[in-house]
């Protein structure tokens, strides 16, 4: 089935990408290294040695093998790659459009129906280019416009070509009928043929589930439908993600999942803004993870995230972009900063959530929430080499004080000098090295024009 599936999508990549290239030995030298590994802490002048895509060593004045590529990071700050935990990457094609019409859900539902597979590719690729440019090395592509196998394959292809790490969660489609299950056969085939689709083995498969209703009142499937969907995913042994308790009208959705016996450590709940204390307890008891997306929650009117309450309950929490149709951009630095600000404001406490804790949410905690805590999220030997080098050259930085606070409150995507994913340099000197950003932008505009003309 995989071959037939591959043949159904037109070749749309063009010259937007160059192969990410081989992973040679690589040393990032002399930076201020924030490892986010409690055993190692911060290293004010240290090297990160990378071999075969993995971190071989972190420390001062390391001896590097002959022929090793060396990147000078003196005066710069080195952090683990940033981790997004929920992002509808396909609708990056609709960036900044949620006010153009009847609001986010109806807009994406209406225009999503006009997406062809190539449009899924171009939207996802634009999101990938933005992720890399902004220092995001791991994404959770919450793909809820799977209008056929080719649509899923197109999104996956963009992720694979871009060289990002992440989870691809196969979902339903915009405007999916509530009495019809999502394409569970397509999910099972993708799972079976995963090796032929997962590109450079950095991607894993999940299921994007409507659950008992999600955030969109128009998307409430019948119990026999949503139960069949989650049972299929669990039968395949893949993780599940669901929107729950985002808007005030969705109160009780976590309780409904708990009462139905559907919570579990394989389930990621997105938002949980209107979750009660009892529901937070139910999430914690079940070992479920939560993804918080403060900018989309603020802009769509979901109230305020309960980040510190979730953390206090021992829940694995990650931060997320959600959708640039609402948020405009995928700036994880700003997401960290607003998460810290909202947490402190709600607690009437300057230190309810520190900058370092916010950085943890966007690195190691986010990785753990996706089940990738042993793979990425900290600069720890034997983990895969996902790291970001931040240059202080621009006026919005300019001095080196508390590096963690600078990263969270001062840094912006424009300060990202170098991005390395799995040992491959995808951005260097402030420029993407494997993606043609201008071409990707032109292709995305052309794709959007086509979607609008057909919608
Ligand atoms: Zn979402």
Coordinates of C-alpha atoms and ligand atoms in Angstrom, one line a residue:
X1 CA 0.0 0.0 0.0
X2 CA 2.9 2.3 0.7
X3 CA 4.0 2.3 -2.9
X4 CA 0.6 3.1 -4.2
X5 CA 0.3 5.8 -1.6
X6 CA 3.6 7.3 -2.6
X7 CA 2.6 7.4 -6.3
X8 CA -0.6 9.4 -5.6
X9 CA 1.3 12.5 -4.6
X10 CA 2.8 14.7 -7.2
X11 CA 6.5 15.6 -6.9
X12 CA 6.3 19.0 -5.4
X13 CA 9.7 19.5 -3.7
X14 CA 11.5 21.3 -6.6
X15 CA 14.7 23.0 -5.5
X16 CA 13.3 24.1 -2.1
X17 CA 15.5 21.7 -0.3
X18 CA 19.0 20.3 -0.5
X19 CA 19.8 17.0 1.2
X20 CA 20.6 17.5 4.8
X21 CA 23.9 15.8 4.2
X22 CA 26.0 13.3 6.1
X23 CA 26.8 13.6 9.8
X24 CA 30.5 14.1 10.2
X25 CA 32.3 14.9 13.5
X26 CA 31.5 18.4 14.7
X27 CA 32.6 20.5 17.6
X28 CA 30.8 23.7 18.8
X29 CA 33.6 25.4 20.6
X30 CA 33.9 27.8 23.5
X31 CA 30.2 28.8 24.1
X32 CA 28.4 29.4 27.3
X33 CA 26.7 26.0 27.4
X34 CA 23.3 25.7 29.3
X35 CA 23.1 21.9 29.3
X36 CA 19.7 21.7 31.0
X37 CA 21.2 18.5 32.5
X38 CA 21.1 18.9 36.3
X39 CA 24.3 16.8 36.7
X40 CA 26.2 19.1 34.4
X41 CA 24.6 22.5 34.9
X42 CA 25.9 25.5 33.0
X43 CA 29.4 25.5 31.6
X44 CA 30.6 29.1 31.0
X45 CA 33.2 28.2 28.3
X46 CA 32.8 24.7 26.9
X47 CA 32.8 22.6 23.8
X48 CA 30.1 20.3 22.5
X49 CA 31.5 17.4 20.5
X50 CA 29.2 15.6 18.2
X51 CA 29.9 12.3 16.5
X52 CA 27.5 10.3 14.2
X53 CA 24.6 12.6 15.2
X54 CA 25.1 12.0 18.9
X55 CA 26.6 14.2 21.6
X56 CA 30.0 12.6 22.3
X57 CA 31.2 14.9 25.0
X58 CA 30.5 18.3 26.7
X59 CA 33.2 20.2 28.5
X60 CA 36.0 22.7 28.4
X61 CA 38.9 22.5 25.9
X62 CA 37.9 19.1 24.5
X63 CA 40.3 17.3 22.2
X64 CA 38.6 16.9 18.9
X65 CA 39.4 14.3 16.2
X66 CA 41.3 15.3 13.1
X67 CA 39.1 16.4 10.3
X68 CA 36.4 17.5 12.8
X69 CA 34.4 20.5 11.7
X70 CA 34.7 23.2 14.3
X71 CA 32.1 26.0 14.8
X72 CA 33.3 28.9 16.9
X73 CA 30.7 29.7 19.6
X74 CA 32.9 32.0 21.8
X75 CA 30.7 34.7 23.3
X76 CA 27.6 32.9 22.3
X77 CA 25.0 30.9 24.3
X78 CA 24.5 27.2 23.5
X79 CA 21.2 25.6 24.5
X80 CA 19.4 22.3 23.7
X81 CA 17.2 22.5 20.7
X82 CA 13.7 23.9 21.5
X83 CA 10.8 21.4 21.6
X84 CA 7.3 22.1 20.3
X85 CA 4.7 19.7 21.6
X86 CA 1.6 20.6 19.4
X87 CA 1.5 22.4 16.1
X88 CA -1.0 22.2 13.2
X89 CA 1.8 22.7 10.8
X90 CA -0.3 22.3 7.6
X91 CA -2.3 25.5 8.4
X92 CA 0.8 27.7 8.4
X93 CA -0.3 28.3 4.9
X94 CA -3.2 30.3 6.6
X95 CA -0.8 32.4 8.8
X96 CA -2.5 35.4 10.3
X97 CA -5.9 34.6 8.8
X98 CA -8.1 33.7 11.7
X99 CA -9.8 37.1 11.8
X100 CA -10.4 37.0 8.0
X101 CA -14.0 35.7 8.3
X102 CA -15.8 33.8 11.0
X103 CA -13.0 32.8 13.3
X104 CA -10.3 30.2 13.5
X105 CA -12.3 27.0 13.5
X106 CA -14.7 27.9 10.7
X107 CA -11.9 29.5 8.6
X108 CA -9.6 26.5 8.8
X109 CA -12.6 24.1 8.3
X110 CA -13.7 25.9 5.2
X111 CA -10.3 26.4 3.6
X112 CA -8.9 23.1 4.9
X113 CA -11.5 21.4 2.6
X114 CA -9.8 23.0 -0.4
X115 CA -6.3 21.7 0.5
X116 CA -4.7 19.2 -1.9
X117 CA -1.8 17.1 -0.9
X118 CA 0.7 19.5 -2.4
X119 CA -0.8 22.3 -0.3
X120 CA -0.3 20.2 2.8
X121 CA 3.3 19.8 1.8
X122 CA 3.9 23.6 1.2
X123 CA 2.1 24.6 4.4
X124 CA 4.1 22.1 6.5
X125 CA 7.4 23.0 4.8
X126 CA 6.8 26.7 5.5
X127 CA 6.3 25.6 9.2
X128 CA 9.5 23.5 9.1
X129 CA 11.5 26.4 7.7
X130 CA 10.2 28.7 10.4
X131 CA 10.9 26.0 13.1
X132 CA 14.5 25.6 12.1
X133 CA 15.0 29.3 11.7
X134 CA 13.6 29.9 15.2
X135 CA 15.6 27.2 17.0
X136 CA 12.9 24.6 17.2
X137 CA 14.5 21.2 16.6
X138 CA 11.6 18.9 17.7
X139 CA 8.0 19.4 16.5
X140 CA 4.7 17.6 17.2
X141 CA 2.9 17.9 13.9
X142 CA -0.8 17.6 14.9
X143 CA -2.1 16.9 11.4
X144 CA -5.9 17.3 11.5
X145 CA -6.5 17.7 7.7
X146 CA -5.8 14.2 6.5
X147 CA -8.2 14.2 3.6
X148 CA -6.6 11.0 2.2
X149 CA -3.4 9.1 2.5
X150 CA -1.6 11.4 0.2
X151 CA -2.3 14.4 2.4
X152 CA -0.6 12.6 5.4
X153 CA 2.3 11.5 3.2
X154 CA 2.8 15.1 1.9
X155 CA 3.1 16.5 5.5
X156 CA 5.4 13.6 6.5
X157 CA 7.6 14.2 3.4
X158 CA 8.1 17.9 4.3
X159 CA 9.1 16.9 7.9
X160 CA 11.5 14.3 6.6
X161 CA 13.1 16.6 4.0
X162 CA 13.5 19.4 6.5
X163 CA 15.4 17.1 8.8
X164 CA 13.4 17.9 12.0
X165 CA 12.9 15.5 14.9
X166 CA 9.3 14.9 15.9
X167 CA 6.1 13.1 16.1
X168 CA 3.6 13.1 13.2
X169 CA 0.1 12.6 14.6
X170 CA -2.2 11.3 11.9
X171 CA -5.7 12.8 12.3
X172 CA -9.1 13.4 10.9
X173 CA -9.9 16.1 8.3
X174 CA -11.2 19.6 8.6
X175 CA -15.0 19.3 8.6
X176 CA -15.0 15.5 9.3
X177 CA -18.4 14.0 9.8
X178 CA -19.2 13.4 13.5
X179 CA -20.8 10.0 12.8
X180 CA -17.8 8.7 10.8
X181 CA -14.5 7.5 12.3
X182 CA -11.3 9.0 10.9
X183 CA -9.5 6.9 8.3
X184 CA -8.3 4.2 10.6
X185 CA -7.3 1.9 7.7
X186 CA -5.0 4.7 6.5
X187 CA -3.5 5.0 10.0
X188 CA -2.9 1.3 10.2
X189 CA -1.2 1.2 6.8
X190 CA 1.0 4.2 7.6
X191 CA 2.0 2.4 10.8
X192 CA 2.7 -0.8 9.0
X193 CA 4.8 1.0 6.3
X194 CA 6.3 3.5 8.7
X195 CA 9.9 2.7 7.8
X196 CA 9.3 3.7 4.2
X197 CA 7.9 7.0 5.2
X198 CA 9.8 8.2 8.2
X199 CA 12.7 9.8 6.3
X200 CA 15.8 9.9 8.3
X201 CA 14.3 8.0 11.2
X202 CA 13.8 11.1 13.3
X203 CA 10.1 10.9 13.2
X204 CA 7.6 8.7 15.0
X205 CA 3.9 8.2 14.5
X206 CA 1.0 9.2 16.7
X207 CA -2.8 9.7 16.4
X208 CA -4.5 13.1 16.5
X209 CA -7.8 12.3 18.1
X210 CA -11.1 14.2 18.3
X211 CA -11.8 12.7 21.7
X212 CA -15.1 13.4 23.2
X213 CA -15.3 16.7 21.5
X214 CA -12.0 18.6 21.5
X215 CA -12.1 22.4 21.4
X216 CA -14.5 22.8 18.5
X217 CA -18.1 22.2 19.4
X218 CA -18.8 21.2 15.8
X219 CA -16.4 18.3 16.1
X220 CA -18.1 16.1 18.7
X221 CA -18.2 12.5 17.5
X222 CA -20.4 9.9 18.9
X223 CA -19.1 7.7 21.7
X224 CA -18.9 4.6 19.5
X225 CA -16.9 6.6 17.0
X226 CA -14.3 8.1 19.4
X227 CA -13.9 4.9 21.3
X228 CA -13.2 2.9 18.1
X229 CA -10.6 5.5 17.1
X230 CA -8.6 5.4 20.4
X231 CA -8.9 1.7 20.6
X232 CA -7.3 1.4 17.2
X233 CA -4.4 3.7 18.1
X234 CA -3.8 1.8 21.4
X235 CA -4.0 -1.5 19.5
X236 CA -1.2 -0.2 17.3
X237 CA 0.7 0.9 20.3
X238 CA 1.0 4.5 19.2
X239 CA 0.6 7.6 21.4
X240 CA -2.6 9.7 21.2
X241 CA -3.2 13.4 21.5
X242 CA -6.4 15.2 22.1
X243 CA -7.7 18.8 22.7
X244 CA -9.6 19.0 25.9
X245 CA -10.8 21.7 28.3
X246 CA -9.6 24.6 26.1
X247 CA -12.6 26.9 26.0
X248 CA -14.9 27.4 29.0
X249 CA -17.7 25.6 27.1
X250 CA -15.5 22.5 27.1
X251 CA -15.6 22.2 30.9
X252 CA -15.7 18.6 32.1
X253 CA -13.9 17.0 29.1
X254 CA -11.0 15.7 31.2
X255 CA -13.5 14.2 33.6
X256 CA -15.4 12.6 30.7
X257 CA -12.2 11.0 29.5
X258 CA -11.4 9.8 33.0
X259 CA -14.9 8.5 33.6
X260 CA -14.7 6.6 30.3
X261 CA -11.3 5.1 31.4
X262 CA -9.5 6.7 28.5
X263 CA -6.8 8.7 30.2
X264 CA -3.3 7.1 30.3
X265 CA 0.4 7.8 30.0
X266 CA 0.1 7.4 26.3
X267 CA -2.3 10.4 26.1
X268 CA -1.3 14.0 25.6
X269 CA -4.1 16.5 26.5
X270 CA -3.8 19.9 24.7
X271 CA -4.7 23.1 26.7
X272 CA -6.6 21.9 29.8
X273 CA -7.2 25.6 30.6
X274 CA -10.7 25.0 32.1
X275 CA -9.7 21.8 33.9
X276 CA -10.8 21.8 37.5
X277 CA -8.4 20.9 40.3
X278 CA -10.1 17.5 40.4
X279 CA -9.5 17.0 36.7
X280 CA -5.8 18.0 37.1
X281 CA -5.6 15.4 39.7
X282 CA -7.1 12.9 37.3
X283 CA -4.5 13.8 34.6
X284 CA -1.7 13.4 37.2
X285 CA -3.1 10.0 38.4
X286 CA -3.2 8.7 34.9
X287 CA 0.3 9.9 34.0
X288 CA -1.1 11.9 31.0
X289 CA 0.9 14.8 29.5
X290 CA -0.3 18.3 28.8
X291 CA 0.6 20.7 26.1
X292 CA 0.1 24.4 26.8
X293 CA 0.0 26.9 23.9
X294 CA -0.3 30.3 25.6
X295 CA -0.5 32.5 22.6
X296 CA -3.2 30.7 20.8
X297 CA -5.1 30.3 24.1
X298 CA -4.9 34.1 24.7
X299 CA -5.8 35.0 21.2
X300 CA -8.8 32.7 20.8
X301 CA -10.2 33.5 24.2
X302 CA -9.5 30.3 26.2
X303 CA -8.7 32.1 29.4
X304 CA -5.3 31.4 31.0
X305 CA -3.2 28.2 31.1
X306 CA -2.8 26.5 34.4
X307 CA 0.9 25.8 33.9
X308 CA 2.1 26.0 37.5
X309 CA -0.9 24.0 38.8
X310 CA -0.1 21.3 36.3
X311 CA 3.5 21.2 37.2
X312 CA 2.7 21.2 41.0
X313 CA 0.6 18.1 40.3
X314 CA 3.6 16.4 38.8
X315 CA 2.2 16.4 35.2
X316 CA 4.6 16.3 32.3
X317 CA 4.1 19.7 30.6
X318 CA 5.4 21.0 27.3
X319 CA 4.9 24.2 25.4
X320 CA 3.4 24.5 21.9
X321 CA 2.9 26.8 18.9
X322 CA -0.6 25.4 18.1
X323 CA -1.4 27.3 14.9
X324 CA 0.1 30.4 13.2
X325 CA -3.3 31.1 11.7
X326 CA -4.0 32.5 15.2
X327 CA -0.5 33.2 16.6
X328 CA 1.1 34.7 13.5
X329 CA 4.5 33.1 14.2
X330 CA 6.2 30.2 15.9
X331 CA 8.5 32.1 18.3
X332 CA 9.3 29.7 21.1
X333 CA 11.3 32.4 22.9
X334 CA 8.2 34.5 23.2
X335 CA 6.2 31.4 24.2
X336 CA 8.6 30.8 27.1
X337 CA 8.4 34.4 28.1
X338 CA 4.6 34.6 28.1
X339 CA 4.4 31.3 29.9
X340 CA 6.6 32.7 32.7
X341 CA 4.7 36.0 32.8
X342 CA 1.3 34.4 33.0
X343 CA 2.4 32.0 35.7
X344 CA 3.9 34.8 37.8
X345 CA 0.9 37.1 37.3
X346 CA -1.6 34.4 38.3
X347 CA 0.4 33.6 41.4
X348 CA 1.1 37.3 42.3
X349 CA 4.7 36.1 42.7
X350 CA 7.8 37.2 40.7
X351 CA 9.3 33.7 41.2
X352 CA 6.4 31.4 40.7
X353 CA 8.0 30.2 37.4
X354 CA 11.6 31.2 36.8
X355 CA 13.1 31.8 33.4
X356 CA 15.2 28.6 33.9
X357 CA 12.0 26.6 34.5
X358 CA 10.4 28.2 31.4
X359 CA 13.5 27.1 29.4
X360 CA 13.1 23.7 30.9
X361 CA 9.5 23.5 29.6
X362 CA 10.7 24.3 26.1
X363 CA 13.6 21.8 26.3
X364 CA 13.9 18.8 28.6
X365 CA 10.3 18.9 30.0
X366 CA 8.8 19.2 26.5
X367 CA 10.9 16.3 25.4
X368 CA 9.8 14.2 28.3
X369 CA 6.2 15.1 27.7
X370 CA 6.6 13.6 24.2
X371 CA 8.4 10.5 25.5
X372 CA 11.7 11.8 24.0
X373 CA 13.4 12.6 27.3
X374 CA 16.2 10.0 26.7
X375 CA 16.7 11.3 23.1
X376 CA 16.8 15.1 23.2
X377 CA 16.0 18.1 25.5
X378 CA 19.4 18.4 27.2
X379 CA 23.0 18.5 26.2
X380 CA 23.9 15.2 27.7
X381 CA 26.5 12.8 26.2
X382 CA 24.8 9.9 24.3
X383 CA 21.7 11.9 23.5
X384 CA 21.1 12.9 19.9
X385 CA 22.8 16.2 19.0
X386 CA 20.0 18.8 18.9
X387 CA 21.3 22.2 19.8
X388 CA 21.0 25.9 19.2
X389 CA 23.6 28.6 19.3
X390 CA 22.4 32.1 20.1
X391 CA 24.5 35.1 19.1
X392 CA 24.5 38.2 21.3
X393 CA 25.5 40.5 18.5
X394 CA 22.1 42.2 18.0
X395 CA 21.1 45.2 20.1
X396 CA 18.3 43.2 21.8
X397 CA 21.0 41.2 23.6
X398 CA 24.5 42.8 23.6
X399 CA 25.5 42.0 27.2
X400 CA 25.9 38.6 28.9
X401 CA 24.3 38.6 32.2
X402 CA 22.1 35.7 33.4
X403 CA 22.1 33.5 30.2
X404 CA 18.9 31.6 31.0
X405 CA 17.0 34.7 31.7
X406 CA 18.4 36.3 28.5
X407 CA 17.3 33.3 26.5
X408 CA 13.8 33.5 27.8
X409 CA 13.2 37.2 28.1
X410 CA 15.5 38.9 25.5
X411 CA 16.3 36.4 22.8
X412 CA 14.3 36.2 19.6
X413 CA 14.5 33.9 16.5
X414 CA 16.6 36.5 14.7
X415 CA 19.4 35.9 17.3
X416 CA 19.6 32.2 16.4
X417 CA 22.9 31.8 14.7
X418 CA 23.2 28.0 14.4
X419 CA 20.7 25.1 14.6
X420 CA 21.9 21.5 14.7
X421 CA 19.4 18.6 14.5
X422 CA 20.7 15.0 15.0
X423 CA 24.2 16.3 14.2
X424 CA 23.3 18.0 11.0
X425 CA 23.8 21.8 10.7
X426 CA 20.5 23.2 9.4
X427 CA 21.1 26.8 10.1
X428 CA 24.5 28.6 10.4
X429 CA 25.6 32.2 10.4
X430 CA 21.9 33.1 10.7
X431 CA 20.9 31.4 7.4
X432 CA 19.2 28.1 6.6
X433 CA 21.8 25.8 5.1
X434 CA 19.5 23.1 3.6
X435 CA 16.2 24.8 2.8
X436 CA 15.7 27.6 0.3
X437 CA 13.5 29.9 2.4
X438 CA 12.7 32.3 -0.5
X439 CA 11.5 29.4 -2.7
X440 CA 9.5 27.9 0.2
X441 CA 7.8 31.3 0.7
X442 CA 7.0 31.6 -3.0
X443 CA 5.6 28.1 -3.2
X444 CA 3.5 28.7 -0.1
X445 CA 2.0 31.8 -1.6
X446 CA 1.2 30.1 -4.8
X447 CA -0.4 27.2 -2.9
X448 CA -2.5 29.6 -0.8
X449 CA -3.7 31.4 -3.9
X450 CA -4.9 28.1 -5.2
X451 CA -6.6 27.2 -2.0
X452 CA -8.4 30.5 -1.9
X453 CA -9.4 30.2 -5.5
X454 CA -10.9 26.8 -4.9
X455 CA -12.6 27.4 -1.5
Ligands
LIG1 ZN1 -4.5 22.7 18.6

